[in-house]
GROMACS .gro file of C-alpha atoms in nm:
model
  384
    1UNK     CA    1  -1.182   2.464   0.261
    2UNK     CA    2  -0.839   2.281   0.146
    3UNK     CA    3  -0.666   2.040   0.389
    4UNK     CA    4  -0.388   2.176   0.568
    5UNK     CA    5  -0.053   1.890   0.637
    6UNK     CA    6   0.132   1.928   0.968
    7UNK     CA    7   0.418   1.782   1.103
    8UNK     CA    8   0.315   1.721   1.449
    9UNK     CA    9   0.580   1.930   1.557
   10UNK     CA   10   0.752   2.131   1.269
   11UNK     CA   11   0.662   2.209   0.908
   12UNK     CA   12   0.704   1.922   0.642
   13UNK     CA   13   1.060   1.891   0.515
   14UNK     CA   14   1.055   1.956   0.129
   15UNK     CA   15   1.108   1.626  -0.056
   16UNK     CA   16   1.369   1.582  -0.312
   17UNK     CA   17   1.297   1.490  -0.646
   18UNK     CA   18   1.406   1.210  -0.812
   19UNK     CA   19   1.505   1.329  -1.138
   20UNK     CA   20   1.605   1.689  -1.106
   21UNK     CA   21   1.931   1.628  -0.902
   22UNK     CA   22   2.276   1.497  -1.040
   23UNK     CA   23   2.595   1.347  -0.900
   24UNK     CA   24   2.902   1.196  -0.989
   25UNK     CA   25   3.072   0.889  -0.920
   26UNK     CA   26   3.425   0.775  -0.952
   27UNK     CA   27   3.588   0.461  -0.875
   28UNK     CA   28   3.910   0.249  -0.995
   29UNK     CA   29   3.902  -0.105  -1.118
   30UNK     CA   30   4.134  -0.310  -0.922
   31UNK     CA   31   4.062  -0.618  -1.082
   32UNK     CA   32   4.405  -0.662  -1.209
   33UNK     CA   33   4.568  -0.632  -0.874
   34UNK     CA   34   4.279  -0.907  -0.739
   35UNK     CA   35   4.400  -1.160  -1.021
   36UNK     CA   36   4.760  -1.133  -0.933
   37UNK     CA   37   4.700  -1.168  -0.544
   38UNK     CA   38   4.771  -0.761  -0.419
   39UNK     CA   39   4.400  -0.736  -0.317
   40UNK     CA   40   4.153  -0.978  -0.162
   41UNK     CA   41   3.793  -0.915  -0.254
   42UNK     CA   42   3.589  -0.706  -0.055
   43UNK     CA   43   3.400  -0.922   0.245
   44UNK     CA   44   3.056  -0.725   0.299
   45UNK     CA   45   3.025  -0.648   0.693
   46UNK     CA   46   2.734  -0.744   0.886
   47UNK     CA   47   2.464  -0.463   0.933
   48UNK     CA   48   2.422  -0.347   1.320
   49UNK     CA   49   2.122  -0.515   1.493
   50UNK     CA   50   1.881  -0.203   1.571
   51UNK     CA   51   1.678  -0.403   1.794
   52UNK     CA   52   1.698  -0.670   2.111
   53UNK     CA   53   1.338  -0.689   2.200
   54UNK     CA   54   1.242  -1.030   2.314
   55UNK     CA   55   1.032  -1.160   2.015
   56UNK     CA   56   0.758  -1.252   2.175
   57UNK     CA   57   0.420  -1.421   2.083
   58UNK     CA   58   0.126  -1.216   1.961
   59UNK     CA   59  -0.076  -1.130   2.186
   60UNK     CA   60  -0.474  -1.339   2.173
   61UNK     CA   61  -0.730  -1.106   2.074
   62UNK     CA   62  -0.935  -1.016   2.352
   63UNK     CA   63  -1.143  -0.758   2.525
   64UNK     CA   64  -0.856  -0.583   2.696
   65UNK     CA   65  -0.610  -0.641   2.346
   66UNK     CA   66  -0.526  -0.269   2.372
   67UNK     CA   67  -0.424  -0.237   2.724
   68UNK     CA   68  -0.223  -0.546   2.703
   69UNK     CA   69   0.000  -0.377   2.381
   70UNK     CA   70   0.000  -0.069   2.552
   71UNK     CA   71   0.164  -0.277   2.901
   72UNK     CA   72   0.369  -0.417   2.637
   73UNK     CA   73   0.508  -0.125   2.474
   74UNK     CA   74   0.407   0.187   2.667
   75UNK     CA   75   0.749   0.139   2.948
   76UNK     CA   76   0.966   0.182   2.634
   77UNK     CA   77   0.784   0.508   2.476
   78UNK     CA   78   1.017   0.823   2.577
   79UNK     CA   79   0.957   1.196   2.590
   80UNK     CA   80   1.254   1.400   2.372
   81UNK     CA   81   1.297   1.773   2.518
   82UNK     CA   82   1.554   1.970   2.291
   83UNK     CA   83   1.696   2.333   2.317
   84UNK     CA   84   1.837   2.494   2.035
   85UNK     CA   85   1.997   2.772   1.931
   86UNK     CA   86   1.810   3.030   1.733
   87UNK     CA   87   1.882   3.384   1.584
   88UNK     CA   88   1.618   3.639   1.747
   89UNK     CA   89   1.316   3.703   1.514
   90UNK     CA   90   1.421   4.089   1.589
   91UNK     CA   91   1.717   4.014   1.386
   92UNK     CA   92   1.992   4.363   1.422
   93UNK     CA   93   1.708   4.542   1.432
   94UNK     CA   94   1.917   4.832   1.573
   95UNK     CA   95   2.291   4.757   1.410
   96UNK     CA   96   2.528   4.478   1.541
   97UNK     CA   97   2.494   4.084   1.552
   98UNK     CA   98   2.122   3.926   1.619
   99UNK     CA   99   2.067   3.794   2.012
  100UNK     CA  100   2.095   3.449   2.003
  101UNK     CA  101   1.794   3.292   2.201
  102UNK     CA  102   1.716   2.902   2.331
  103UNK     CA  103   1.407   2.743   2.159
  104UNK     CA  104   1.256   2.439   2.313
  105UNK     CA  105   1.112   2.193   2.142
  106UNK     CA  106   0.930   1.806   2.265
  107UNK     CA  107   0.859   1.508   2.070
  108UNK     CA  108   0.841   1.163   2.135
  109UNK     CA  109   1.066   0.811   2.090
  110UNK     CA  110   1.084   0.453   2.185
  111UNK     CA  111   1.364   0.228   2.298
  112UNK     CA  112   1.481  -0.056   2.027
  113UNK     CA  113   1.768  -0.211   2.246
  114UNK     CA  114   1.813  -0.188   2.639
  115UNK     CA  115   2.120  -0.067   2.628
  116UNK     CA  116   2.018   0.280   2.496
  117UNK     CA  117   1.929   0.267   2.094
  118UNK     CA  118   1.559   0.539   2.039
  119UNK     CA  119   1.408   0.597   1.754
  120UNK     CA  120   1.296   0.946   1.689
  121UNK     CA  121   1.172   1.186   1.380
  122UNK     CA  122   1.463   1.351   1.262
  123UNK     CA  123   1.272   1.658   1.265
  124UNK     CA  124   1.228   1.635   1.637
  125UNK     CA  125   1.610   1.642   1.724
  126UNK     CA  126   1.710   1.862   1.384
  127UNK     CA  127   1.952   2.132   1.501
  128UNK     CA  128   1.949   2.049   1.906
  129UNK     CA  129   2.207   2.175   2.098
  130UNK     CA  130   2.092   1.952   2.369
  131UNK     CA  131   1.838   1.659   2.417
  132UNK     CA  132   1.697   1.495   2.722
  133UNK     CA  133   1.528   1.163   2.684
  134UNK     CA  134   1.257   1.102   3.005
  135UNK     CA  135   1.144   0.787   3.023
  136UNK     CA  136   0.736   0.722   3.215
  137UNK     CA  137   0.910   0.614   3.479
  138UNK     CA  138   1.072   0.933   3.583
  139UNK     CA  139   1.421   0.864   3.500
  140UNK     CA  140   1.616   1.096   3.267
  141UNK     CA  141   1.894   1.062   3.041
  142UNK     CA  142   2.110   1.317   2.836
  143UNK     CA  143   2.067   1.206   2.426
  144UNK     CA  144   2.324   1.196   2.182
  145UNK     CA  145   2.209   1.217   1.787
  146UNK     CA  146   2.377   0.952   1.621
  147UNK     CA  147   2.201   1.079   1.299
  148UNK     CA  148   1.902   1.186   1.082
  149UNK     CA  149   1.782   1.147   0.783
  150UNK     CA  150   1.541   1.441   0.669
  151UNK     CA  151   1.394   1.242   0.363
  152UNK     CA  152   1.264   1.024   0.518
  153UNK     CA  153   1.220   1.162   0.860
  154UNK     CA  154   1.393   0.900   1.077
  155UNK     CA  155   1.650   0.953   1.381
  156UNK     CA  156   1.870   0.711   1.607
  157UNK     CA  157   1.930   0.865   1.973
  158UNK     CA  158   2.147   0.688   2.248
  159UNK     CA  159   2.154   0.717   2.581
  160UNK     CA  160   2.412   0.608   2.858
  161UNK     CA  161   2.213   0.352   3.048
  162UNK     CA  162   2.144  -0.066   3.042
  163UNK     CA  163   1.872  -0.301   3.142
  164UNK     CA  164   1.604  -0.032   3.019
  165UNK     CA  165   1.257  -0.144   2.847
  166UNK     CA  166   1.222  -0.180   2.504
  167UNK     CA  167   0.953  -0.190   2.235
  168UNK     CA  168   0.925  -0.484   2.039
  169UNK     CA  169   0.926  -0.428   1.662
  170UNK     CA  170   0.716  -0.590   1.428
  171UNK     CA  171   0.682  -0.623   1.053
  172UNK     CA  172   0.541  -0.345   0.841
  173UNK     CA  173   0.522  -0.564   0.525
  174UNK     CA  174   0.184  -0.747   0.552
  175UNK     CA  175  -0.011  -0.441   0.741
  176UNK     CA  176  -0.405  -0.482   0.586
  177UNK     CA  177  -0.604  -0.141   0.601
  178UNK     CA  178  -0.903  -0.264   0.867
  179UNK     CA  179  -0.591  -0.364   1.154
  180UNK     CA  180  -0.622  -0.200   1.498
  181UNK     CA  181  -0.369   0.096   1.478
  182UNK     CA  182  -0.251   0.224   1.852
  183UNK     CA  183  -0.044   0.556   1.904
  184UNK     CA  184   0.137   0.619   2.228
  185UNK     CA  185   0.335   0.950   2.278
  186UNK     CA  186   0.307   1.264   2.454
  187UNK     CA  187   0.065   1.557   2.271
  188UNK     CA  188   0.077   1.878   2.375
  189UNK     CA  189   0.246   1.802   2.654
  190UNK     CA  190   0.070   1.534   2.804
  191UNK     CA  191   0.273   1.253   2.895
  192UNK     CA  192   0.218   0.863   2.810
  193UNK     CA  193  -0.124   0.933   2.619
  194UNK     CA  194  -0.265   0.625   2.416
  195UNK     CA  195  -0.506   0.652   2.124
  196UNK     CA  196  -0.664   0.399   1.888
  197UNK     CA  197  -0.784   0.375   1.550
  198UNK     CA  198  -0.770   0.132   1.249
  199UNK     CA  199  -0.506   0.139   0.935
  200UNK     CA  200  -0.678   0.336   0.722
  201UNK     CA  201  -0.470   0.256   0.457
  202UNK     CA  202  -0.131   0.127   0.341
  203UNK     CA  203   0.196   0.265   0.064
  204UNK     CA  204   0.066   0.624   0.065
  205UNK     CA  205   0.361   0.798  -0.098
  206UNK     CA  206   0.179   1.111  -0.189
  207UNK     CA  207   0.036   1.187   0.187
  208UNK     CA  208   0.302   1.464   0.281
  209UNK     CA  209   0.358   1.620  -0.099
  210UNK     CA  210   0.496   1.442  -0.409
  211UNK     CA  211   0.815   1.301  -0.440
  212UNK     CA  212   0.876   1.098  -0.131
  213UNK     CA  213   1.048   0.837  -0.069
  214UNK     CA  214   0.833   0.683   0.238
  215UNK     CA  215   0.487   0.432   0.187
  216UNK     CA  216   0.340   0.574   0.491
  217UNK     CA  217   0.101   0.411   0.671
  218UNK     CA  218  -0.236   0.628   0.738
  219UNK     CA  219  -0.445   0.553   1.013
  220UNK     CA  220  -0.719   0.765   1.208
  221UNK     CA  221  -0.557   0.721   1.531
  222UNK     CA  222  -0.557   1.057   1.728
  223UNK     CA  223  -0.187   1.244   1.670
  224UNK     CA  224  -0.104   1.588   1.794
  225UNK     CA  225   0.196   1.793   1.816
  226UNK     CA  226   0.396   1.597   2.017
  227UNK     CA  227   0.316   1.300   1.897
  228UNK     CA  228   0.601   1.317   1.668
  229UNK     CA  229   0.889   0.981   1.682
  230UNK     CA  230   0.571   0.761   1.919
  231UNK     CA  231   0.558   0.426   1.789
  232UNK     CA  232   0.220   0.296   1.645
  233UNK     CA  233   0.148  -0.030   1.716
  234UNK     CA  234  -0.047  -0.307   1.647
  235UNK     CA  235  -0.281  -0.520   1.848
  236UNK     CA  236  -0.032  -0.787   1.897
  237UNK     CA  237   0.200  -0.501   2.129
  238UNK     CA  238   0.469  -0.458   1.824
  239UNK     CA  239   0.534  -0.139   1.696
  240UNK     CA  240   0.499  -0.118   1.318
  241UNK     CA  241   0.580   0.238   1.245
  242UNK     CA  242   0.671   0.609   1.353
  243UNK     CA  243   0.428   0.874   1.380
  244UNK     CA  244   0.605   1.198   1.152
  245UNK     CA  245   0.277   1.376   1.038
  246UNK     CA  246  -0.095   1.494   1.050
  247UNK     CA  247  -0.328   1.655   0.769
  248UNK     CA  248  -0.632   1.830   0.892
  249UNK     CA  249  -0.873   1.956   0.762
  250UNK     CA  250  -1.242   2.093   0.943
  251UNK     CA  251  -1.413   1.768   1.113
  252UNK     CA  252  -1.146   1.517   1.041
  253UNK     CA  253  -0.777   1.419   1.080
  254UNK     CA  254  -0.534   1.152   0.939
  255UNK     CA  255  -0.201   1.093   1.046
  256UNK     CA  256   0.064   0.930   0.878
  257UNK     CA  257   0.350   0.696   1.004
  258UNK     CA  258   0.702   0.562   0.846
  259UNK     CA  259   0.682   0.204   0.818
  260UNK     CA  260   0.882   0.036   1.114
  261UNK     CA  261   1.076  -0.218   0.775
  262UNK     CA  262   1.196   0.138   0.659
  263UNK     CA  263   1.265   0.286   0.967
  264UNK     CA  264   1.523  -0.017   1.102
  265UNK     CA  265   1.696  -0.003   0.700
  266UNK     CA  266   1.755   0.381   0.781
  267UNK     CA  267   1.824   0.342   1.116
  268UNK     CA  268   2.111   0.073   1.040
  269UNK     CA  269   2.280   0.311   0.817
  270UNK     CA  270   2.274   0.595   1.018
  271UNK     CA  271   2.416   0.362   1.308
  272UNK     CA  272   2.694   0.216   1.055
  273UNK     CA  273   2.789   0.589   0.880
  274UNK     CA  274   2.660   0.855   1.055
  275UNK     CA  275   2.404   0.949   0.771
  276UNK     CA  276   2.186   0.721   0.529
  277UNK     CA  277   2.255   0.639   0.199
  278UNK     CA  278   1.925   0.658  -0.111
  279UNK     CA  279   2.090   0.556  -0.423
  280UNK     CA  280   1.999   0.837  -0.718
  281UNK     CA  281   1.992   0.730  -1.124
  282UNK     CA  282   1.868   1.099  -1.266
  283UNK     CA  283   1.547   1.078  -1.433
  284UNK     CA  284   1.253   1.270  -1.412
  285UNK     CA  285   0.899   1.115  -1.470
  286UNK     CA  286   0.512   1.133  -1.544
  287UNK     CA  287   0.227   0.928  -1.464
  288UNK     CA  288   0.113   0.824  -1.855
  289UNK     CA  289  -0.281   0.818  -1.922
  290UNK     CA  290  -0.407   0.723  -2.237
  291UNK     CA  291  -0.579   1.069  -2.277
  292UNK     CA  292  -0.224   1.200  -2.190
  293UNK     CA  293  -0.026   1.024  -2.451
  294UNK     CA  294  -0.278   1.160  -2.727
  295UNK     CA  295  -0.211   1.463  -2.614
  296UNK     CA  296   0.186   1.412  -2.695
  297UNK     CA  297   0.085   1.183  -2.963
  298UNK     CA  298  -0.058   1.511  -3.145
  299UNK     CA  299   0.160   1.757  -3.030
  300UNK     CA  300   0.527   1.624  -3.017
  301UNK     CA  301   0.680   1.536  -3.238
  302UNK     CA  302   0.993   1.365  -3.067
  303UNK     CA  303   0.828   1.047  -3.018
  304UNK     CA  304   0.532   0.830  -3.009
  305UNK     CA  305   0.399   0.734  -2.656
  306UNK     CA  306   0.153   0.407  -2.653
  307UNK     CA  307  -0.207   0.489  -2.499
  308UNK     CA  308  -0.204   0.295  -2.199
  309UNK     CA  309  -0.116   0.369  -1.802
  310UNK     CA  310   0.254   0.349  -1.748
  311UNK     CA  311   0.533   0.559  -1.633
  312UNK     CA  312   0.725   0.816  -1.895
  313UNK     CA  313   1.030   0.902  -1.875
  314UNK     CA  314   1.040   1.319  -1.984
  315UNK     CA  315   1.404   1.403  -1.876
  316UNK     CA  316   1.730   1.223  -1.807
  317UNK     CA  317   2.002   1.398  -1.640
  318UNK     CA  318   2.319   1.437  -1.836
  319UNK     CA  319   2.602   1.223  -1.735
  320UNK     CA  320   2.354   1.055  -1.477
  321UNK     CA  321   2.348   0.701  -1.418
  322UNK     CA  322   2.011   0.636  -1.615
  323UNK     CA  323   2.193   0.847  -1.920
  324UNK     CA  324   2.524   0.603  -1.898
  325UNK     CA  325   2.260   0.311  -1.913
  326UNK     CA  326   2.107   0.413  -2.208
  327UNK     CA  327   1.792   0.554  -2.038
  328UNK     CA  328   1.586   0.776  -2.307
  329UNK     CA  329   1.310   1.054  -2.300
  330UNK     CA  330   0.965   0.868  -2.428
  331UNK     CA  331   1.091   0.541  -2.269
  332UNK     CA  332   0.826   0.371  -2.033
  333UNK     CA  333   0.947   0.183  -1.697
  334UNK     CA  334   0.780  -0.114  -1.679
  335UNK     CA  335   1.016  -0.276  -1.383
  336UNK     CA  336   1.283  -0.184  -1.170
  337UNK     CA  337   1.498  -0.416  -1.021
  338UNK     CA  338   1.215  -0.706  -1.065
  339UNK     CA  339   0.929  -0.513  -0.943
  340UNK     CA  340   0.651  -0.399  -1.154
  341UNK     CA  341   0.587  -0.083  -1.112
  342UNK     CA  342   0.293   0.139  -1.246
  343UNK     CA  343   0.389   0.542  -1.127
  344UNK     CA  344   0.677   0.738  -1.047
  345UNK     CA  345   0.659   0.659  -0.649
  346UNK     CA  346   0.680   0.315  -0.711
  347UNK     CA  347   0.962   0.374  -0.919
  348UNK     CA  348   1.099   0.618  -0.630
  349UNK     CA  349   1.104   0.374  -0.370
  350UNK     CA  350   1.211   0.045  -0.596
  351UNK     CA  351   1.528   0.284  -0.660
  352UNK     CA  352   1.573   0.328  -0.275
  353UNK     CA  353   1.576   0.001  -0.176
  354UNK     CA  354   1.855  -0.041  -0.406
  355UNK     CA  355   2.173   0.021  -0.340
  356UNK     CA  356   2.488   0.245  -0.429
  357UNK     CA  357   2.686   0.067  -0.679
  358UNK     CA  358   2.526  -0.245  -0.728
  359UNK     CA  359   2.364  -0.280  -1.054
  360UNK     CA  360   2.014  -0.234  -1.095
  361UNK     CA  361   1.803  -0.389  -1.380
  362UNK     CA  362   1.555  -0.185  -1.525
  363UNK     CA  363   1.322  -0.251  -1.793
  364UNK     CA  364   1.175   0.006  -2.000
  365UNK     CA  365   0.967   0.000  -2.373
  366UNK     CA  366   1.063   0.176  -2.668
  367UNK     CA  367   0.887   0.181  -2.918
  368UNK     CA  368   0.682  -0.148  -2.892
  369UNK     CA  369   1.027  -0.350  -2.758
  370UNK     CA  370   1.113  -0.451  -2.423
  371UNK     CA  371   1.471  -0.384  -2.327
  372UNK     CA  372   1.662  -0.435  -2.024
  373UNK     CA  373   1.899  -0.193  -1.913
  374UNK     CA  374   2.130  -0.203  -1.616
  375UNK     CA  375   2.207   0.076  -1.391
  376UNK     CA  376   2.418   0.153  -1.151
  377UNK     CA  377   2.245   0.382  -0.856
  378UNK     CA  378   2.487   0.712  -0.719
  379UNK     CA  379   2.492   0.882  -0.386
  380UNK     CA  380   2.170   1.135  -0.420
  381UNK     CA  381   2.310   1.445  -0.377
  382UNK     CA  382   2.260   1.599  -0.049
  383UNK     CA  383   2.158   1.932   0.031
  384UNK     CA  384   2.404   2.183   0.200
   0.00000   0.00000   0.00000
């Protein structure tokens, strides 16, 4: 029987392509004015601080390592009630305007700073009228969304309040599959429940469908609807990611998490703009294989692909960045922005940690040469 992939609360959010969206981009050079003293260069401002979580020493390994990350972190782990506004699945059944009913929906967060700063899925919140934020000690706050970000699945909430616990955050960068992986958050319904499992494995960009733009984390660590915005932590009481989604299939489950490194870049946007920002260059692309480029080899005759593993650029987007760059069909990507990379997600996300505007080298072969082209990332387009 095929796997079925959850959200733990809602369906997954398409993903956006890489290559089959376009944008444009205009700016002015003001150089001129900047030589003859009109304008002073532009001074780059400090990115908010997400998190004021004491950084504390790792905890020693131990019998009781679990309970002591889960007295660590398990104060700061909130439940997220929305209500929402929905059109009545009865539609005008009988003439006039649909009923508008109140949906509920529950999820779960985790404090970053003490002065009110959750993380959250940004499907949990998408479309609330109203959210409530209850933390295990019984107090309750009203939630404003500062933001979401549905490609990658991240929220920031803020509540009025001070002096309240948070959840240290740790690094996502080093994670080895074999670690102790512990999810806190409240599944169907039942508060402040804590399971444990091991990192199954690390940078799986093809866990929720193709396309993405997150290396989630997968671990088989017990997640349920509700589950969705917990922290997963480590055995040193950090938190290390967000728990977005499940895939189940009959006698098993994984679940997948946003790396915590990702989740504080988005979050820092959304906290600086209101939205975040994934820069876009317009090319589409195919995993080569040398039985693949035979294939073309013998039956195109537009160019001549070498037979080796590699990623192939098929399409570039008219007036895209990658076309201004001098980006080709039949080129292979052998680095972006100095990291190797050997299929399309890896060229996804080395584009996303980019940013919009700033050049990006890229180096791609044609035919037997190395070149290095730089390119200059848009605003993805964003879906209305």
């Amino acid at each position: 029987m095929a796997s079925a992939i959850k959200r733990p609360r809602q369906p997954i959010l398409p993903a956006l392509s890489l290559g089959l969206l376009s944008a444009s981009l205009s700016s002015c050079d003001g150089s001129w004015r900047q030589r003859i003293g009109l304008e002073k260069e532009p001074v780059a401002q400090p990115m908010p601080e997400v998190s004021d979580g004491p950084r504390s020493a790792p905890l020693k390994p131990g019998d009781n390592v679990i309970v002591e990350a889960v007295d660590r972190v398990g104060p700061a782990v909130v439940r997220i009630d929305t209500l929402k506004s929905v059109a009545s699945p009865l539609g005008n059944l009988f003439g006039g305007r649909a009923p508008i009913q109140k949906q509920a929906g529950q999820g779960s967060g985790f404090i970053t700073r003490s002065d009110g700063l959750i993380f959250t899925n940004a499907h949990v919140v998408e479309g609330a009228d109203q959210v409530s934020v209850t933390l295990p000690d019984g107090r309750s706050f009203s939630g404003r969304v500062l933001g979401g970000d549905p490609l990658t699945d991240v929220a920031v909430v803020r509540v009025v309040a001070d002096k309240l616990p948070v959840a240290p955050l740790g690094n996502s960068n080093d994670l080895k599959p074999g670690e102790w992986a512990i999810a806190i958050g409240n599944p169907l319904g039942l508060n402040n429940t804590v399971t444990a499992g091991i990192i199954s494995a690390v940078d799986r960009t093809n866990a929720v469908g193709e396309g993405q733009r997150v290396p989630y984390i997968q671990t088989d660590a017990a997640v349920n609807p509700g589950n969705s915005g917990g922290p997963l932590i480590n055995a040193s009481g950090q938190v290390i990611g967000i728990n977005t989604a499940i895939r189940q299939a009959p006698g098993a489950g994984l679940s997948f998490a946003i790396p915590i490194n990702l989740a504080k870049r988005i979050a820092q946007q959304i906290i600086s703009t209101g939205q975040a920002s994934h820069p876009f260059i317009g090319v589409r692309l195919q995993s080569l294989t040398p039985q693949l480029a035979k294939e073309i080899n013998a039956t195109i005759d537009l160019c001549k692909v070498p037979e080796l593993n590699g990623v192939l650029v098929i399409e570039v987007v008219e007036n895209s960045p990658a076309a201004e760059a001098g980006i080709k069909p039949c080129d292979l990507i052998r680095d972006v922005n100095g990291t190797e990379v050997q299929d399309p997600s890896q060229v996804q996300l080395a584009v996303d940690r980019g940013r919009v505007g700033e050049e990006m080298p890229i180096v791609v072969e044609r035919d037997g040469e190395r070149l290095t082209l730089n390119v200059t990332p848009e605003e993805l387009p964003r879906q209305q």
